[in-house]
Coordinates of C-alpha atoms in Angstrom, one line a residue:
Chain A
M1 CA -61.9 36.3 9.3
E2 CA -60.8 37.4 12.1
K3 CA -58.5 40.1 13.0
Q4 CA -56.8 37.7 15.5
Q5 CA -57.0 34.9 12.6
I6 CA -55.2 36.9 10.6
L7 CA -51.9 37.7 13.1
D8 CA -52.0 33.9 13.9
M9 CA -50.8 33.6 10.6
L10 CA -48.3 36.3 10.7
V11 CA -47.0 34.6 13.5
D12 CA -46.6 31.8 11.5
I13 CA -44.6 32.9 9.0
C14 CA -42.5 34.6 10.4
E15 CA -42.1 32.4 13.2
D16 CA -42.7 35.4 15.5
D17 CA -44.5 35.9 19.0
I18 CA -43.7 39.9 18.1
I19 CA -46.5 40.6 15.9
L20 CA -49.1 39.5 18.8
E21 CA -46.9 42.3 21.3
N22 CA -47.3 44.6 18.7
P23 CA -49.2 44.7 15.6
D24 CA -48.0 48.3 14.3
I25 CA -44.1 46.4 13.9
D26 CA -42.8 47.0 10.2
L27 CA -41.9 43.6 8.8
F28 CA -39.7 44.4 6.1
E29 CA -37.8 46.8 8.4
E30 CA -37.6 44.0 11.6
G31 CA -36.1 41.0 8.3
L32 CA -39.7 39.2 10.0
L33 CA -40.6 39.3 6.1
D34 CA -39.4 39.6 2.4
S35 CA -39.8 38.5 -0.5
F36 CA -39.7 35.1 0.9
G37 CA -41.7 35.6 3.8
T38 CA -44.4 37.8 1.1
I39 CA -45.1 34.7 -1.5
N40 CA -45.9 32.0 1.2
L41 CA -47.5 35.5 3.5
L42 CA -48.9 35.1 -0.2
V43 CA -50.0 31.4 -0.7
E44 CA -51.3 31.0 3.3
I45 CA -53.3 33.8 3.5
D46 CA -55.5 32.3 0.0
N47 CA -55.3 29.2 1.2
R48 CA -57.6 30.3 5.0
F49 CA -59.3 33.7 4.0
D50 CA -59.5 32.3 -0.5
I51 CA -58.5 35.8 -0.8
S52 CA -56.1 36.2 -4.1
V53 CA -53.4 39.5 -4.0
P54 CA -51.6 39.2 -6.9
I55 CA -47.9 39.4 -6.6
T56 CA -47.6 42.4 -7.6
D57 CA -49.9 44.0 -5.7
F58 CA -47.9 43.4 -2.9
D59 CA -46.7 46.5 -2.7
R60 CA -43.9 46.5 0.5
E61 CA -45.2 50.2 1.9
E62 CA -48.9 49.4 1.8
W63 CA -48.1 46.2 3.1
N64 CA -45.5 46.8 5.6
T65 CA -47.0 46.3 9.7
P66 CA -50.4 43.0 11.1
N67 CA -52.8 46.3 11.4
R68 CA -52.4 47.5 7.3
I69 CA -52.2 44.1 6.2
A70 CA -55.1 43.4 8.5
G71 CA -57.1 46.5 7.1
K72 CA -55.8 45.4 3.4
L73 CA -57.8 42.7 3.2
A74 CA -60.8 43.4 4.9
E75 CA -61.4 45.5 2.4
R76 CA -60.9 42.7 -0.2
Q77 CA -63.6 40.7 1.7
Chain B
M1 CA -25.5 62.6 -28.0
T2 CA -24.6 59.7 -24.8
P3 CA -27.1 60.7 -22.3
Y4 CA -25.8 63.2 -18.9
G5 CA -22.5 62.8 -20.7
N6 CA -21.2 66.8 -21.2
I7 CA -21.6 69.6 -20.8
L8 CA -23.7 70.7 -23.8
F9 CA -26.2 68.4 -23.2
F10 CA -27.4 69.9 -19.6
I11 CA -27.1 73.1 -21.4
I12 CA -29.7 71.6 -24.6
I13 CA -32.2 70.1 -21.3
G14 CA -31.7 73.3 -19.4
F15 CA -33.2 74.9 -22.1
L16 CA -35.8 73.1 -23.3
L17 CA -36.8 72.5 -19.3
L18 CA -38.0 76.3 -19.1
P19 CA -40.7 76.5 -19.7
T20 CA -41.8 72.9 -17.9
I21 CA -40.2 74.9 -15.8
L22 CA -42.0 78.4 -15.6
A23 CA -45.6 76.0 -16.2
G24 CA -44.3 74.7 -13.1
L25 CA -44.0 77.4 -10.4
R26 CA -47.5 78.6 -11.5
G27 CA -48.9 75.4 -10.9
K28 CA -49.9 75.3 -14.5
P29 CA -49.6 71.1 -15.8
A30 CA -46.5 70.6 -18.8
K31 CA -47.8 67.5 -20.0
G32 CA -47.9 68.6 -23.2
Y33 CA -44.8 70.2 -23.9
N34 CA -43.1 67.8 -21.6
I35 CA -44.6 65.1 -24.3
F36 CA -42.5 67.3 -27.3
I37 CA -40.2 67.9 -25.9
S38 CA -38.9 64.3 -25.2
I39 CA -39.1 63.5 -28.8
I40 CA -36.7 66.8 -29.7
V41 CA -34.0 65.4 -27.1
L42 CA -35.0 61.4 -28.6
A43 CA -33.7 62.9 -31.4
L44 CA -30.6 64.0 -29.7
I45 CA -29.9 61.1 -28.1
F46 CA -30.7 58.7 -30.9
G47 CA -30.6 60.8 -33.9
N48 CA -26.6 60.1 -35.0
S49 CA -27.5 56.4 -36.2
L50 CA -29.7 56.2 -38.7
T51 CA -30.1 51.9 -38.0
G52 CA -30.2 53.1 -34.3
S53 CA -33.5 55.1 -35.0
I54 CA -35.0 52.7 -37.3
S55 CA -34.8 50.3 -35.0
L56 CA -35.5 51.9 -31.3
I57 CA -38.8 53.4 -33.3
L58 CA -39.6 49.6 -34.8
F59 CA -39.1 47.7 -31.4
T60 CA -41.4 51.3 -29.3
V61 CA -44.1 50.8 -32.0
F62 CA -43.9 46.7 -31.7
Q63 CA -43.9 47.3 -27.7
L64 CA -46.4 48.9 -27.5
F65 CA -48.5 46.9 -29.7
L66 CA -47.9 44.1 -27.9
I67 CA -49.0 44.9 -25.0
I68 CA -51.9 47.0 -26.2
G69 CA -53.0 44.1 -27.6
Y70 CA -52.3 42.0 -24.5
Q71 CA -53.9 44.0 -23.1
T72 CA -57.0 43.8 -24.9
Y73 CA -56.8 40.1 -25.2
R74 CA -57.2 40.4 -21.3
F75 CA -60.3 41.9 -20.8
Q76 CA -61.5 39.0 -22.4
K77 CA -60.0 35.9 -21.5
N78 CA -56.5 34.9 -19.4
N79 CA -55.2 31.5 -20.9
S80 CA -51.1 31.3 -19.8
Y81 CA -49.9 30.2 -22.9
V82 CA -51.6 33.1 -24.2
F83 CA -49.7 35.5 -21.0
I84 CA -46.3 32.8 -22.0
S85 CA -45.9 34.0 -25.6
A86 CA -47.1 37.6 -24.7
V87 CA -43.8 38.2 -22.0
L88 CA -41.2 35.8 -24.7
L89 CA -42.4 38.2 -28.1
S90 CA -41.3 41.4 -26.0
I91 CA -37.8 40.0 -23.9
L92 CA -37.5 38.3 -27.8
P93 CA -35.3 42.2 -29.0
L94 CA -33.2 41.7 -25.9
V95 CA -32.3 38.2 -26.5
L96 CA -31.9 39.2 -30.2
V97 CA -30.0 41.9 -29.4
K98 CA -27.4 40.0 -26.8
V99 CA -26.7 36.9 -28.7
L100 CA -26.6 38.6 -31.9
P101 CA -22.7 39.8 -32.1
L102 CA -21.8 36.4 -30.9
L103 CA -23.2 34.6 -34.1
G104 CA -21.0 37.3 -35.6
L105 CA -24.0 39.7 -36.5
H106 CA -22.8 43.2 -35.3
H107 CA -24.5 45.4 -36.6
V108 CA -27.9 44.7 -37.6
F109 CA -29.7 45.2 -34.5
G110 CA -29.2 47.6 -30.9
F111 CA -29.5 50.9 -29.6
L112 CA -29.2 51.9 -26.3
G113 CA -31.7 51.7 -23.4
V114 CA -32.6 48.2 -25.1
S115 CA -33.0 46.3 -22.2
Y116 CA -34.8 49.2 -19.9
I117 CA -37.4 49.6 -22.2
T118 CA -38.0 46.0 -22.6
F119 CA -38.0 46.2 -18.3
K120 CA -40.7 48.3 -18.4
S121 CA -42.3 46.3 -21.4
V122 CA -42.6 43.6 -19.3
Q123 CA -43.3 44.4 -16.4
M124 CA -46.3 45.8 -18.4
I125 CA -47.3 42.4 -19.5
M126 CA -47.0 40.5 -16.1
E127 CA -49.6 43.6 -14.6
T128 CA -52.1 43.1 -17.0
R129 CA -52.0 39.2 -16.3
D130 CA -52.2 40.1 -12.5
G131 CA -54.8 41.4 -14.1
L132 CA -54.4 45.1 -12.4
L133 CA -54.3 47.4 -15.2
K134 CA -58.1 47.6 -16.5
E135 CA -58.3 51.4 -17.6
K136 CA -58.1 51.3 -21.4
I137 CA -54.1 52.4 -21.6
S138 CA -53.0 56.4 -23.8
L139 CA -51.0 54.8 -26.4
I140 CA -49.2 58.9 -26.4
E141 CA -48.5 57.8 -22.1
L142 CA -47.3 55.1 -23.0
A143 CA -45.1 55.5 -25.6
Y144 CA -44.1 58.6 -22.9
F145 CA -43.6 56.0 -20.6
L146 CA -41.8 53.3 -22.6
L147 CA -39.5 56.1 -24.0
F148 CA -39.4 59.0 -21.1
F149 CA -36.2 60.4 -21.9
P150 CA -34.5 60.8 -18.4
T151 CA -34.4 57.2 -18.2
V152 CA -34.5 55.8 -21.3
S153 CA -30.9 54.7 -21.7
S154 CA -29.8 53.1 -17.7
G155 CA -33.1 53.3 -16.0
P156 CA -34.2 53.7 -12.8
I157 CA -36.7 51.4 -14.5
D158 CA -40.4 52.9 -13.1
R159 CA -43.7 51.4 -12.3
W160 CA -46.2 52.8 -15.2
R161 CA -49.0 52.7 -12.5
R162 CA -47.1 55.4 -10.3
F163 CA -45.7 56.9 -13.2
R164 CA -49.6 57.6 -14.4
K165 CA -50.6 58.9 -10.8
D166 CA -47.8 61.7 -11.0
L167 CA -48.1 61.8 -14.8
H168 CA -52.3 63.2 -13.9
T169 CA -50.7 65.0 -11.2
V170 CA -50.1 68.4 -11.3
P171 CA -48.6 70.0 -8.8
S172 CA -49.1 73.7 -6.8
S173 CA -47.0 75.6 -7.2
Q174 CA -45.6 74.9 -4.0
E175 CA -45.1 71.4 -4.1
Y176 CA -43.2 72.0 -7.5
Q177 CA -40.9 74.3 -6.1
K178 CA -39.7 72.0 -3.1
L179 CA -40.3 68.9 -6.6
L180 CA -37.6 71.5 -8.6
L181 CA -35.5 72.0 -5.5
S182 CA -34.6 68.4 -4.8
G183 CA -34.2 67.6 -8.6
I184 CA -31.7 70.4 -9.1
N185 CA -30.3 69.3 -5.6
Y186 CA -29.7 65.9 -7.5
I187 CA -28.3 66.9 -10.2
F188 CA -25.7 68.5 -8.2
V189 CA -24.9 65.3 -6.2
G190 CA -24.5 63.9 -9.7
F191 CA -22.2 67.0 -10.6
L192 CA -19.5 65.8 -8.1
Y193 CA -20.5 61.6 -7.5
K194 CA -20.0 61.2 -11.8
F195 CA -18.0 64.1 -13.1
I196 CA -15.6 64.4 -10.2
L197 CA -15.1 61.1 -8.2
A198 CA -15.9 58.4 -10.7
Y199 CA -13.7 60.8 -13.2
L200 CA -10.6 61.0 -10.3
I201 CA -11.3 57.5 -9.2
Y202 CA -11.2 56.6 -12.7
N203 CA -8.1 58.4 -14.4
Y204 CA -6.3 58.6 -11.3
A205 CA -6.6 55.0 -10.0
V206 CA -8.6 52.1 -11.5
V207 CA -6.1 53.0 -15.5
F208 CA -3.0 53.2 -13.4
L209 CA -4.0 49.7 -11.7
P210 CA -3.3 46.6 -11.1
D211 CA 0.0 46.5 -12.8
Q212 CA 1.2 50.1 -13.1
T213 CA 2.3 50.7 -9.8
Y214 CA 5.7 52.1 -10.1
N215 CA 7.0 49.5 -7.5
Y216 CA 5.2 51.0 -4.8
L217 CA 2.7 48.2 -4.8
T218 CA 2.9 44.2 -4.9
P219 CA 1.3 42.5 -8.0
F220 CA -1.6 41.6 -5.2
Q221 CA -1.5 44.5 -3.0
G222 CA -1.8 46.1 -6.9
Q223 CA -5.2 43.5 -7.5
I224 CA -6.8 44.8 -4.0
A225 CA -6.4 48.5 -4.8
Y226 CA -8.1 47.3 -8.1
M227 CA -11.0 45.7 -6.3
Y228 CA -11.4 48.5 -4.2
A229 CA -10.2 51.6 -6.6
Y230 CA -12.6 49.6 -9.1
S231 CA -15.8 49.3 -6.7
F232 CA -16.3 53.2 -5.9
Y233 CA -15.5 53.2 -9.8
L234 CA -18.8 51.6 -10.5
F235 CA -20.8 53.2 -8.1
F236 CA -20.2 56.4 -8.3
D237 CA -20.7 56.9 -11.7
F238 CA -23.3 54.9 -12.2
A239 CA -25.3 56.3 -9.0
G240 CA -24.1 59.4 -10.3
Y241 CA -26.1 58.8 -13.6
S242 CA -28.7 57.3 -12.2
A243 CA -28.7 60.7 -9.8
F244 CA -29.2 63.1 -13.5
A245 CA -31.8 60.7 -14.3
V246 CA -34.4 61.7 -11.3
G247 CA -33.0 64.9 -10.9
V248 CA -34.3 65.8 -14.2
S249 CA -37.1 63.6 -13.7
R250 CA -38.3 65.9 -11.3
I251 CA -38.0 68.5 -13.1
M252 CA -40.4 67.2 -15.1
G253 CA -42.9 66.2 -12.6
I254 CA -41.8 62.5 -12.7
Q255 CA -40.3 61.3 -9.1
T256 CA -37.9 58.4 -10.7
P257 CA -37.9 55.9 -8.4
I258 CA -34.2 56.3 -6.9
N259 CA -31.8 54.3 -7.7
F260 CA -29.6 53.9 -4.6
N261 CA -29.4 54.0 -0.6
R262 CA -26.3 53.8 0.5
P263 CA -25.2 50.5 -0.2
F264 CA -22.0 50.6 1.1
A265 CA -23.2 50.4 4.3
S266 CA -25.6 47.7 3.7
R267 CA -25.9 44.9 7.7
N268 CA -25.4 42.0 4.6
I269 CA -26.4 40.8 1.3
K270 CA -30.1 41.0 1.2
D271 CA -29.9 45.1 2.1
F272 CA -27.2 45.8 0.2
W273 CA -29.8 43.8 -2.4
N274 CA -32.3 46.8 -1.2
R275 CA -29.5 49.9 -1.8
W276 CA -27.9 48.7 -4.7
H277 CA -29.1 49.6 -8.2
M278 CA -32.6 49.0 -6.1
S279 CA -35.1 49.8 -9.5
L280 CA -33.7 47.1 -11.0
S281 CA -33.0 44.1 -7.8
F282 CA -35.9 45.7 -7.3
W283 CA -37.6 44.6 -11.1
F284 CA -35.9 40.7 -11.5
R285 CA -37.8 39.5 -7.0
D286 CA -41.1 41.1 -8.1
Y287 CA -41.4 40.1 -11.7
V288 CA -38.3 37.2 -11.9
Y289 CA -37.7 34.9 -8.3
M290 CA -41.5 36.6 -6.3
R291 CA -43.3 34.9 -9.5
F292 CA -40.7 31.7 -10.0
V293 CA -40.7 31.3 -6.4
L294 CA -45.3 30.9 -6.1
W295 CA -45.5 29.2 -9.5
M296 CA -44.0 26.6 -7.9
T297 CA -45.2 26.3 -4.4
K298 CA -48.7 25.8 -6.0
K299 CA -47.2 23.5 -8.4
K300 CA -45.8 22.1 -5.8
W301 CA -43.2 19.7 -8.2
I302 CA -40.5 20.5 -4.6
Q303 CA -41.7 20.0 -1.7
N304 CA -38.6 21.7 0.2
K305 CA -39.7 25.0 0.5
Y306 CA -36.6 26.3 1.2
T307 CA -34.8 24.5 -2.1
V308 CA -37.7 26.4 -4.0
S309 CA -37.4 29.6 -2.6
Y310 CA -32.6 28.9 -4.0
I311 CA -33.1 27.8 -6.9
G312 CA -35.4 31.1 -7.5
F313 CA -32.1 32.8 -6.0
F314 CA -30.1 31.1 -8.4
L315 CA -32.4 31.7 -11.5
L316 CA -32.7 35.9 -10.6
F317 CA -28.7 36.3 -10.3
F318 CA -28.3 34.1 -13.6
L319 CA -30.7 36.2 -15.5
M320 CA -28.9 40.0 -13.6
G321 CA -25.8 38.2 -14.7
I322 CA -25.8 37.5 -18.3
W323 CA -28.4 40.1 -19.0
H324 CA -25.2 42.2 -18.3
G325 CA -23.7 40.6 -21.1
L326 CA -23.4 37.5 -22.0
E327 CA -19.4 36.5 -20.8
W328 CA -17.5 34.1 -18.1
H329 CA -17.5 37.4 -15.8
F330 CA -20.7 38.6 -15.3
V331 CA -22.1 34.5 -15.3
V332 CA -20.2 34.4 -12.5
Y333 CA -20.9 37.4 -11.1
G334 CA -24.2 36.3 -10.9
L335 CA -23.6 33.1 -9.6
Y336 CA -21.5 34.6 -6.5
H337 CA -23.6 37.1 -5.5
A338 CA -26.3 34.4 -5.6
L339 CA -24.4 31.9 -3.6
L340 CA -23.9 34.8 -1.1
I341 CA -27.7 35.4 0.0
V342 CA -28.5 31.9 -0.4
S343 CA -25.7 31.5 2.8
F344 CA -26.6 34.1 4.8
D345 CA -30.2 33.0 4.3
K346 CA -29.5 29.8 5.7
F347 CA -26.7 31.7 8.5
E348 CA -29.7 33.6 9.2
R349 CA -32.7 31.0 9.9
W350 CA -29.9 29.4 11.9
N351 CA -29.5 32.0 13.6
K352 CA -33.4 32.7 14.9
K353 CA -33.6 29.0 15.7
H354 CA -30.1 29.5 18.1
K355 CA -29.1 32.6 18.3
L356 CA -25.8 32.5 19.4
W357 CA -24.8 36.2 16.9
P358 CA -26.6 39.0 18.6
K359 CA -27.6 41.6 17.4
N360 CA -26.0 44.9 18.1
K361 CA -24.1 47.8 17.6
W362 CA -20.4 45.0 17.3
T363 CA -22.4 43.2 15.3
Q364 CA -24.2 45.1 13.0
A365 CA -20.5 47.0 12.0
F366 CA -18.7 43.9 11.2
G367 CA -21.6 42.7 9.6
V368 CA -21.3 46.5 7.5
F369 CA -17.1 44.9 6.8
L370 CA -18.0 42.0 6.0
T371 CA -20.3 42.8 3.1
F372 CA -18.5 45.4 1.9
N373 CA -15.5 42.9 1.2
A374 CA -17.6 40.5 -0.5
V375 CA -18.8 43.0 -2.7
C376 CA -16.6 45.1 -3.6
F377 CA -14.7 41.2 -5.0
G378 CA -18.3 40.9 -6.8
F379 CA -17.5 43.8 -8.5
Y380 CA -14.1 42.4 -9.4
I381 CA -15.2 39.5 -11.0
F382 CA -18.0 41.6 -12.6
S383 CA -14.4 44.1 -13.8
G384 CA -13.4 40.3 -16.0
I385 CA -10.1 41.9 -14.9
L386 CA -9.6 38.2 -13.4
F387 CA -11.5 36.0 -16.4

């Protein structure tokens, strides 16, 4: 699992290239991700990397930027 | 005795919390003592009604058995039907409390806080299902969580893993000073909101509106004035109560999440639900909407994922509506908000493509204005004055 793959996945889900420019952007603050986007993200994480993240484990405070999401996924691999 | 209902209640808990504060200021734990005073305060709150007390005890024991029982099961197996049965059993008493009065059985079963304990219990069953509660849970700590007296009657709805962390952390003397100060600050905000602002708005505006305006307002203006007055009353009353609950929790070393974050300054309707009665809306978001959408996405019964999301919103707000009571105005209130969210979501996606609605301070100010009025109209429906 490359970090680039995670960023590409986020670009697909948020439909915005700003993620590549600023991987520390707060996805929820900026309205790039909401509850619905989160579900798509969890489904895609499962499809692309075979990592299953339960909804209740997805804490918005800890999964709020592309870099943090990449970090969280690296921990779980 | 109603929690935070009169000054006597505050004097009693102020007195009971003195040892808690003294221990905290010396950096010492007060968990045991806090559990002890919780029993006293619960007795004060529920003691006036025998059926209420018995219902509460039976109900709590039932929920404790259910949570611990499901967790014990989940250590070995993970059948979906067992999970669904556990959730249904957990909400069954709440459903009965809501439905029985419709059948003419008023005082059989029902007491203050039944919903809020149910929310916590369902949350624990779901997190157990997700494999997040792997450690054995202490029965006393679990009962303390479910019946935590500052929030027992009307929330905010805390989360077990967060609560437990606070319970097992002994703040240093300095950390506790900060907690204590912010706790006292919250309590005074509560006094201002609930006992001054909400009281004044209610007694000098809401009770007279919409009709008794002594011909000062036309009937239509009376309705409009009622809509705004009622909305502000609702906010100050409940935000005031929530501030008390958060403040008292902090003095006891528990950082209960806040319930309101300047909701009338929301930029749009999604923003509003992240700021209004937050612990409830997050509960519905996490345990109803998101679970429903994820489940439907996995089953692939409906191809269009936006349709799934919209059904999810209607489900969420319909349930939130009837949770307030099985009456038409609550149902319509729920569906009205679902409609607002779905419309806004469609607009947001349309604008992402066409970029016709720019993001600047003017559009933002307009958004705040529009959201505020849409929300007040929602409370107008909610008040039950229309039907």
